[in-house]
CSV table of C-alpha atoms and ligand atoms in Angstrom, one decimal:
chain,number,residue,atom,x,y,z
A,1,MET,CA,121.4,94.0,112.8
A,2,GLN,CA,118.1,95.7,112.2
A,3,MET,CA,118.6,99.3,111.3
A,4,ILE,CA,116.0,101.7,112.8
A,5,PRO,CA,115.9,105.1,111.1
A,6,PHE,CA,114.8,108.2,112.9
A,7,VAL,CA,111.9,108.6,110.4
A,8,ASP,CA,111.0,106.3,107.6
A,9,LEU,CA,109.5,108.1,104.7
A,10,LYS,CA,109.9,105.0,102.5
A,11,ALA,CA,107.7,102.9,104.7
A,12,GLN,CA,105.0,105.5,104.6
A,13,TYR,CA,105.2,105.8,100.8
A,14,GLN,CA,105.0,102.0,100.4
A,15,SER,CA,101.7,102.1,102.6
A,16,LEU,CA,100.1,104.6,100.1
A,17,LYS,CA,101.9,103.7,96.9
A,18,LYS,CA,98.9,102.8,94.7
A,19,GLU,CA,96.9,105.9,95.6
A,20,MET,CA,99.9,108.2,95.7
A,21,ASP,CA,101.3,107.1,92.2
A,22,LYS,CA,97.9,107.7,90.7
A,23,ALA,CA,97.5,111.1,92.3
A,24,ILE,CA,100.9,112.2,91.0
A,25,LEU,CA,100.4,110.8,87.5
A,26,ASP,CA,96.9,112.4,87.3
A,27,LEU,CA,98.3,115.7,88.3
A,28,VAL,CA,101.3,115.6,85.8
A,29,GLY,CA,98.8,114.5,83.1
A,30,SER,CA,96.5,117.4,84.0
A,31,THR,CA,99.4,119.9,83.6
A,32,GLN,CA,97.7,122.1,86.2
A,33,PHE,CA,101.0,122.8,88.0
A,34,ILE,CA,100.2,126.2,89.6
A,35,LEU,CA,97.0,126.7,91.9
A,36,GLY,CA,93.8,125.1,90.6
A,37,GLU,CA,91.6,122.5,92.0
A,38,ASP,CA,93.9,120.4,94.1
A,39,VAL,CA,95.2,123.5,96.0
A,40,THR,CA,91.6,124.8,96.6
A,41,LEU,CA,90.4,121.4,97.7
A,42,PHE,CA,93.5,120.9,100.0
A,43,GLU,CA,92.9,124.3,101.6
A,44,GLN,CA,89.2,123.4,102.3
A,45,GLU,CA,90.2,119.9,103.6
A,46,PHE,CA,93.0,121.3,105.8
A,47,SER,CA,90.6,124.0,107.2
A,48,LYS,CA,88.1,121.3,108.1
A,49,TYR,CA,90.9,119.2,109.7
A,50,CYS,CA,92.1,122.1,111.9
A,51,ASP,CA,88.5,123.3,112.5
A,52,VAL,CA,89.4,126.7,111.3
A,53,LYS,CA,87.6,128.9,108.8
A,54,HIS,CA,90.4,129.7,106.2
A,55,THR,CA,93.7,128.1,105.0
A,56,VAL,CA,96.1,129.5,102.4
A,57,ALA,CA,98.5,126.8,101.1
A,58,VAL,CA,102.1,128.2,100.8
A,59,SER,CA,105.6,127.3,99.9
A,60,SER,CA,107.0,126.4,103.2
A,61,GLY,CA,106.5,126.8,107.0
A,62,THR,CA,109.0,129.7,107.1
A,63,GLU,CA,107.1,131.4,104.3
A,64,ALA,CA,103.8,130.8,106.3
A,65,LEU,CA,105.3,132.6,109.3
A,66,ILE,CA,106.5,135.5,107.2
A,67,LEU,CA,103.0,135.9,105.5
A,68,ALA,CA,101.3,135.7,108.8
A,69,LEU,CA,103.5,138.5,110.2
A,70,ARG,CA,103.1,140.6,106.9
A,71,ALA,CA,99.3,140.2,107.0
A,72,LEU,CA,99.4,141.6,110.6
A,73,GLU,CA,101.6,144.5,109.2
A,74,ILE,CA,104.4,143.8,111.5
A,75,GLY,CA,107.7,145.3,110.4
A,76,PRO,CA,110.6,147.6,111.3
A,77,GLY,CA,110.4,149.0,114.8
A,78,ASP,CA,108.1,146.3,116.0
A,79,GLU,CA,109.0,143.5,118.5
A,80,VAL,CA,107.7,140.0,118.5
A,81,ILE,CA,108.2,137.7,121.5
A,82,VAL,CA,109.6,134.3,120.5
A,83,PRO,CA,110.8,131.3,122.5
A,84,ALA,CA,114.6,130.8,122.8
A,85,ASN,CA,114.0,127.1,122.5
A,86,THR,CA,112.8,126.5,119.0
A,87,PHE,CA,113.8,125.7,115.5
A,88,ILE,CA,115.5,129.0,114.2
A,89,ALA,CA,112.8,129.6,111.5
A,90,THR,CA,110.4,131.1,114.1
A,91,ALA,CA,112.9,133.9,114.8
A,92,LEU,CA,114.0,134.2,111.2
A,93,ALA,CA,110.6,135.0,110.1
A,94,VAL,CA,110.4,137.9,112.6
A,95,SER,CA,113.8,139.2,111.3
A,96,TYR,CA,112.8,138.7,107.7
A,97,VAL,CA,110.0,141.3,108.0
A,98,GLY,CA,112.3,143.7,109.7
A,99,ALA,CA,111.0,143.3,113.2
A,100,THR,CA,113.1,142.3,116.3
A,101,PRO,CA,112.6,138.9,117.9
A,102,VAL,CA,112.5,139.2,121.6
A,103,LEU,CA,113.5,135.9,123.2
A,104,VAL,CA,112.0,134.3,126.3
A,105,ASP,CA,112.8,131.1,128.2
A,106,ALA,CA,110.9,127.9,128.2
A,107,ASP,CA,108.7,126.2,130.8
A,108,ASP,CA,110.6,123.2,132.2
A,109,GLN,CA,107.5,120.9,131.9
A,110,ASN,CA,106.2,121.4,128.5
A,111,TYR,CA,109.3,123.1,127.1
A,112,ASN,CA,107.2,125.8,125.4
A,113,MET,CA,107.4,129.5,126.1
A,114,ASP,CA,106.8,130.4,129.7
A,115,PRO,CA,103.9,132.9,129.9
A,116,GLU,CA,105.5,134.5,133.1
A,117,HIS,CA,108.6,135.4,131.0
A,118,VAL,CA,106.3,136.7,128.2
A,119,VAL,CA,104.8,139.2,130.5
A,120,ARG,CA,108.2,140.6,131.5
A,121,ALA,CA,109.3,140.8,127.9
A,122,ILE,CA,106.5,143.1,126.7
A,123,THR,CA,107.5,146.7,125.8
A,124,PRO,CA,105.6,149.5,124.1
A,125,LYS,CA,107.0,148.1,120.8
A,126,THR,CA,105.6,144.7,121.3
A,127,LYS,CA,103.1,143.7,118.5
A,128,ALA,CA,102.8,140.0,118.8
A,129,ILE,CA,103.5,136.8,120.7
A,130,MET,CA,104.6,133.7,118.7
A,131,PRO,CA,104.2,130.5,120.7
A,132,VAL,CA,105.7,127.3,119.2
A,133,HIS,CA,103.9,124.1,119.9
A,134,LEU,CA,107.2,122.4,120.2
A,135,TYR,CA,107.7,118.7,119.6
A,136,GLY,CA,103.9,118.4,118.9
A,137,GLN,CA,102.5,119.7,122.2
A,138,PRO,CA,100.6,123.0,122.5
A,139,ALA,CA,101.9,125.9,124.4
A,140,ASP,CA,100.0,127.3,127.4
A,141,MET,CA,97.5,129.1,125.2
A,142,SER,CA,94.9,130.2,127.8
A,143,LEU,CA,97.4,132.2,129.6
A,144,LEU,CA,99.1,133.5,126.5
A,145,LEU,CA,95.7,134.6,125.0
A,146,LYS,CA,94.9,136.4,128.2
A,147,ILE,CA,98.2,138.2,128.2
A,148,ALA,CA,97.7,139.1,124.6
A,149,LYS,CA,94.3,140.6,125.2
A,150,GLU,CA,95.4,142.6,128.2
A,151,HIS,CA,98.3,144.1,126.2
A,152,LYS,CA,96.5,144.3,122.8
A,153,LEU,CA,99.0,141.9,121.1
A,154,PHE,CA,98.4,139.4,118.3
A,155,VAL,CA,99.1,135.7,118.8
A,156,VAL,CA,100.8,133.9,115.9
A,157,GLU,CA,100.9,130.2,116.4
A,158,ASP,CA,103.9,128.3,115.1
A,159,ALA,CA,102.1,125.0,114.6
A,160,CYS,CA,104.8,123.6,112.3
A,161,GLN,CA,105.4,120.6,114.5
A,162,ALA,CA,101.8,120.1,115.8
A,163,HIS,CA,99.3,119.2,113.0
A,164,GLY,CA,96.2,117.9,114.8
A,165,ALA,CA,97.4,118.6,118.4
A,166,GLU,CA,94.6,120.0,120.6
A,167,TYR,CA,94.5,122.4,123.5
A,168,LYS,CA,91.4,122.2,125.7
A,169,GLY,CA,89.6,120.3,122.9
A,170,LYS,CA,90.5,122.8,120.3
A,171,ARG,CA,92.9,122.0,117.4
A,172,VAL,CA,95.9,124.2,117.1
A,173,GLY,CA,95.9,126.6,114.1
A,174,GLY,CA,92.6,128.2,115.1
A,175,ILE,CA,93.5,129.2,118.7
A,176,GLY,CA,95.5,132.4,118.0
A,177,ASP,CA,94.9,135.1,115.4
A,178,ILE,CA,96.7,133.4,112.7
A,179,ALA,CA,99.0,130.2,112.5
A,180,ALA,CA,101.7,128.7,110.4
A,181,PHE,CA,102.1,125.0,109.5
A,182,SER,CA,105.1,123.3,107.7
A,183,PHE,CA,104.8,120.3,105.4
A,184,TYR,CA,108.5,119.6,105.4
A,185,PRO,CA,108.8,115.9,104.5
A,186,GLY,CA,109.6,114.7,108.0
A,187,LYS,CA,106.8,116.7,109.8
A,188,ASN,CA,103.6,114.7,111.0
A,189,LEU,CA,102.0,115.7,107.6
A,190,GLY,CA,104.8,116.1,105.1
A,191,ALA,CA,104.9,116.8,101.3
A,192,TYR,CA,107.4,115.5,98.8
A,193,GLY,CA,109.4,118.7,99.0
A,194,ASP,CA,108.7,122.0,100.8
A,195,GLY,CA,105.3,123.2,101.6
A,196,GLY,CA,103.3,125.0,104.3
A,197,ALA,CA,99.9,126.6,105.2
A,198,VAL,CA,98.6,129.7,107.0
A,199,THR,CA,95.4,129.1,108.9
A,200,THR,CA,93.1,131.8,110.4
A,201,ASN,CA,89.5,132.5,111.5
A,202,ASN,CA,89.9,136.1,110.5
A,203,LYS,CA,88.6,136.8,107.0
A,204,LYS,CA,90.6,140.1,106.7
A,205,LEU,CA,93.8,138.3,107.5
A,206,PHE,CA,93.0,135.5,105.1
A,207,ASP,CA,92.3,137.9,102.3
A,208,ARG,CA,95.7,139.6,102.9
A,209,VAL,CA,97.7,136.5,102.9
A,210,THR,CA,95.8,135.3,99.8
A,211,LEU,CA,96.9,138.5,98.0
A,212,LEU,CA,100.4,138.5,99.4
A,213,HIS,CA,101.3,134.9,98.5
A,214,ASN,CA,100.4,135.4,94.9
A,215,TYR,CA,102.3,138.6,93.8
A,216,GLY,CA,99.7,140.8,95.5
A,217,GLN,CA,97.2,140.2,92.8
A,218,LYS,CA,93.6,139.2,92.8
A,219,ILE,CA,93.0,139.6,89.1
A,220,LYS,CA,96.0,138.6,87.0
A,221,TYR,CA,98.5,141.4,86.3
A,222,HIS,CA,96.6,143.8,88.6
A,223,HIS,CA,98.7,144.2,91.7
A,224,LEU,CA,97.1,145.7,94.8
A,225,VAL,CA,100.1,145.2,97.1
A,226,LYS,CA,103.8,144.2,96.8
A,227,GLY,CA,103.4,140.4,97.3
A,228,THR,CA,105.7,137.4,96.7
A,229,ASN,CA,105.5,134.1,94.9
A,230,SER,CA,104.9,132.0,97.9
A,231,ARG,CA,102.5,129.4,96.5
A,232,LEU,CA,102.3,125.7,97.3
A,233,ASP,CA,103.0,123.6,94.1
A,234,THR,CA,99.8,122.0,93.0
A,235,LEU,CA,101.8,118.6,92.9
A,236,GLN,CA,102.5,119.0,96.5
A,237,ALA,CA,98.7,119.8,97.2
A,238,SER,CA,97.8,116.5,95.3
A,239,ILE,CA,100.3,114.6,97.5
A,240,LEU,CA,99.0,116.1,100.7
A,241,ARG,CA,95.5,115.4,99.8
A,242,VAL,CA,96.4,111.6,99.6
A,243,LYS,CA,98.0,111.9,103.0
A,244,LEU,CA,95.6,114.1,105.0
A,245,PRO,CA,92.9,111.4,105.6
A,246,HIS,CA,95.6,109.2,107.3
A,247,LEU,CA,96.9,112.0,109.6
A,248,ASP,CA,94.7,111.2,112.7
A,249,ARG,CA,95.6,107.6,112.4
A,250,TRP,CA,99.2,108.4,112.1
A,251,ASN,CA,99.1,110.7,115.1
A,252,SER,CA,97.3,108.0,117.2
A,253,ARG,CA,100.1,105.6,116.4
A,254,ARG,CA,102.7,108.2,117.4
A,255,GLN,CA,100.9,108.6,120.7
A,256,GLU,CA,100.9,104.7,121.2
A,257,ILE,CA,104.6,104.5,120.5
A,258,ALA,CA,105.1,107.4,123.0
A,259,ARG,CA,103.2,105.4,125.6
A,260,MET,CA,105.3,102.3,124.9
A,261,TYR,CA,108.5,104.3,125.2
A,262,SER,CA,107.4,106.0,128.5
A,263,GLN,CA,106.4,102.6,130.0
A,264,GLY,CA,109.6,100.9,128.8
A,265,LEU,CA,111.9,103.7,129.9
A,266,ALA,CA,110.3,104.3,133.3
A,267,ASN,CA,112.7,104.2,136.3
A,268,LEU,CA,115.7,105.1,134.3
A,269,PRO,CA,117.8,108.3,135.0
A,270,VAL,CA,116.1,110.1,132.1
A,271,THR,CA,113.4,112.7,132.0
A,272,LEU,CA,110.5,111.5,129.9
A,273,PRO,CA,108.0,113.9,128.2
A,274,ALA,CA,105.3,115.2,130.4
A,275,ILE,CA,101.9,115.6,128.8
A,276,ASP,CA,100.0,118.7,129.8
A,277,LYS,CA,96.5,118.0,131.2
A,278,ASN,CA,95.1,120.6,128.9
A,279,SER,CA,96.7,119.2,125.7
A,280,THR,CA,97.0,116.3,123.4
A,281,HIS,CA,100.6,115.7,122.2
A,282,VAL,CA,101.0,114.5,118.7
A,283,PHE,CA,104.7,113.6,119.2
A,284,HIS,CA,106.4,115.0,116.2
A,285,ILE,CA,109.3,114.4,118.4
A,286,TYR,CA,109.7,112.0,121.4
A,287,ALA,CA,112.3,113.9,123.5
A,288,ILE,CA,114.1,112.5,126.5
A,289,LEU,CA,116.6,114.4,128.7
A,290,THR,CA,119.8,113.0,130.0
A,291,PRO,CA,123.2,114.3,130.9
A,292,LYS,CA,124.7,111.4,129.0
A,293,ARG,CA,122.9,112.0,125.7
A,294,GLU,CA,126.0,112.1,123.5
A,295,LYS,CA,127.1,108.7,124.8
A,296,LEU,CA,123.6,107.3,124.6
A,297,GLN,CA,123.2,108.6,121.0
A,298,LYS,CA,126.6,106.9,120.1
A,299,HIS,CA,125.4,103.7,121.8
A,300,LEU,CA,122.2,103.7,119.8
A,301,GLN,CA,124.1,104.4,116.6
A,302,GLU,CA,126.4,101.4,117.2
A,303,ASN,CA,123.3,99.3,117.4
A,304,GLY,CA,121.8,100.6,114.3
A,305,ILE,CA,119.4,103.1,115.9
A,306,SER,CA,119.3,106.7,114.7
A,307,ALA,CA,118.6,109.3,117.5
A,308,GLN,CA,118.8,113.0,116.9
A,309,ILE,CA,119.2,116.2,118.9
A,310,HIS,CA,116.5,119.0,118.7
A,311,TYR,CA,118.1,121.5,119.1
A,312,PRO,CA,121.8,121.6,120.0
A,313,VAL,CA,122.0,125.4,120.1
A,314,PRO,CA,119.2,127.7,121.4
A,315,ILE,CA,118.4,130.8,119.3
A,316,HIS,CA,120.2,133.3,121.7
A,317,LEU,CA,123.5,131.4,121.3
A,318,GLN,CA,123.3,131.2,117.5
A,319,LYS,CA,125.9,133.2,115.6
A,320,ALA,CA,123.2,134.5,113.4
A,321,TYR,CA,121.7,136.2,116.5
A,322,ALA,CA,124.8,137.7,118.0
A,323,GLU,CA,123.1,141.1,117.5
A,324,LEU,CA,120.6,140.3,120.3
A,325,LEU,CA,123.6,140.5,122.6
A,326,HIS,CA,122.7,137.5,124.7
A,327,GLY,CA,125.0,135.2,126.4
A,328,LYS,CA,125.2,131.8,128.2
A,329,GLY,CA,123.0,131.8,131.3
A,330,ASP,CA,120.4,134.2,129.9
A,331,PHE,CA,117.8,131.4,129.3
A,332,PRO,CA,118.7,128.5,131.6
A,333,VAL,CA,115.8,126.2,130.8
A,334,SER,CA,116.5,126.5,127.0
A,335,GLU,CA,120.2,125.9,127.6
A,336,TYR,CA,119.5,122.8,129.8
A,337,LEU,CA,117.2,121.4,127.0
A,338,ALA,CA,119.8,122.2,124.4
A,339,ASN,CA,122.5,120.3,126.4
A,340,HIS,CA,120.4,117.2,127.5
A,341,GLU,CA,117.8,116.6,124.7
A,342,LEU,CA,117.8,113.4,122.6
A,343,SER,CA,114.9,112.5,120.2
A,344,LEU,CA,114.2,108.8,119.8
A,345,PRO,CA,113.0,107.3,116.5
A,346,MET,CA,109.3,108.2,115.9
A,347,TYR,CA,107.2,107.5,112.9
A,348,ALA,CA,103.7,106.0,112.5
A,349,GLU,CA,105.1,102.9,110.6
A,350,MET,CA,107.4,101.9,113.4
A,351,THR,CA,106.5,98.3,114.6
A,352,ASP,CA,106.0,97.3,118.2
A,353,THR,CA,109.2,95.2,117.8
A,354,GLN,CA,111.2,98.1,116.6
A,355,VAL,CA,110.0,100.2,119.5
A,356,GLN,CA,111.0,97.4,121.9
A,357,VAL,CA,114.4,97.2,120.3
A,358,VAL,CA,115.0,100.9,121.0
A,359,ILE,CA,113.7,100.5,124.6
A,360,ASN,CA,116.0,97.6,125.2
A,361,CYS,CA,119.0,99.4,123.8
A,362,VAL,CA,118.4,102.4,126.0
A,363,ARG,CA,117.9,100.1,129.1
A,364,ASP,CA,121.2,98.3,128.2
A,365,PHE,CA,123.0,101.5,128.0
A,366,PHE,CA,122.0,102.5,131.6
A,367,SER,CA,122.5,99.1,133.1
A,368,GLU,CA,126.1,99.0,131.7
A,369,LYS,CA,127.0,102.2,133.6
B,1,LIG,C1,109.8,123.0,110.5
B,1,LIG,C2,109.7,124.3,111.4
B,1,LIG,C3,109.6,125.5,110.7
B,1,LIG,C4,109.9,125.8,109.3
B,1,LIG,O1,109.2,125.1,108.4
B,1,LIG,P1,109.8,124.9,106.9
B,1,LIG,O2,108.7,124.3,106.2
B,1,LIG,O3,111.0,124.0,107.0
B,1,LIG,O4,110.1,126.3,106.4
B,1,LIG,C5,109.2,126.6,111.6
B,1,LIG,N1,109.1,126.4,112.9
B,1,LIG,C6,109.1,125.2,113.5
B,1,LIG,C7,108.9,125.1,115.0
B,1,LIG,C8,109.4,124.1,112.7
B,1,LIG,O5,109.6,122.9,113.3
């Protein structure tokens, strides 16, 4: 039986092995482990990739979100509007700076924060809106920017799943005031450990993040603000520099695989991903919805195929957020997604044959019932 993993980082490494091994050995040989040329060059290259003026390479996506909020001087007493349907790090970053995450439900078509709910969640304490480009598809940025402008709010993009995705022809990362990316190994652009980036077109915010992520110093041992050590390891920057030139090709292959899935799974009693007419979707995750997702997941597993759930518990039903005093039924779309979502294997190195094996296995499941 052919095993089909959910992601295959080994296949990606094999495809880059020669270049990657050299980059790693060169960096180790240089002993430039903190900051230096590879970090600076990666920041420039990533800015160019995102079509944004500034990038600060940082230690994780969560840290990128925290630094973005700190740069905006958001803290205790402030509220930040966050989707209920996201990976928990989005809300955790808000809590970490001492502000309160105010949750809103998702749109049932693109699964991202619903602008209508955002409007209703605004209070005099609201400082920012934090849209997540979930699964690799941009949120409804035109409406969100309009709402933000009307209410004088900042827009912090959580682009941790959407490297390279476009909204109305503009890459994510430069649409709001400031954005966060993650280079967690399984993301569309992944390091060999933790990593992240903050991007912005605003020089002031860039300067603040630059200060904050390196102990608050511009000149060594002269500390202007209370910063942290949130730098990206130079080794990770070297690794990401090898990978970045391949990202567009990898995203195109993900889109091709998504098209094959959507064609192959048409006419089954499952909801397939809908692509927003304003967006390109880079398919960090190919999500289907079915009331039988546990049984389907088990059937796939028995046939050597790994499918996962993103995410089984929405933020408002997490124990960690009991303090928000939400309960079942508060965010019905997010709850529906949490109870029906299944993510099929998705990685650029997947062969057409592997995609077909997955399609056949899902079709078998439904024809048996
Ligand atoms: C991965 C992810 C994060 C956190 O990134 P880390 O690098 O794991 O800290 C934040 N938000 C979303 C939506 C993510 O998918």
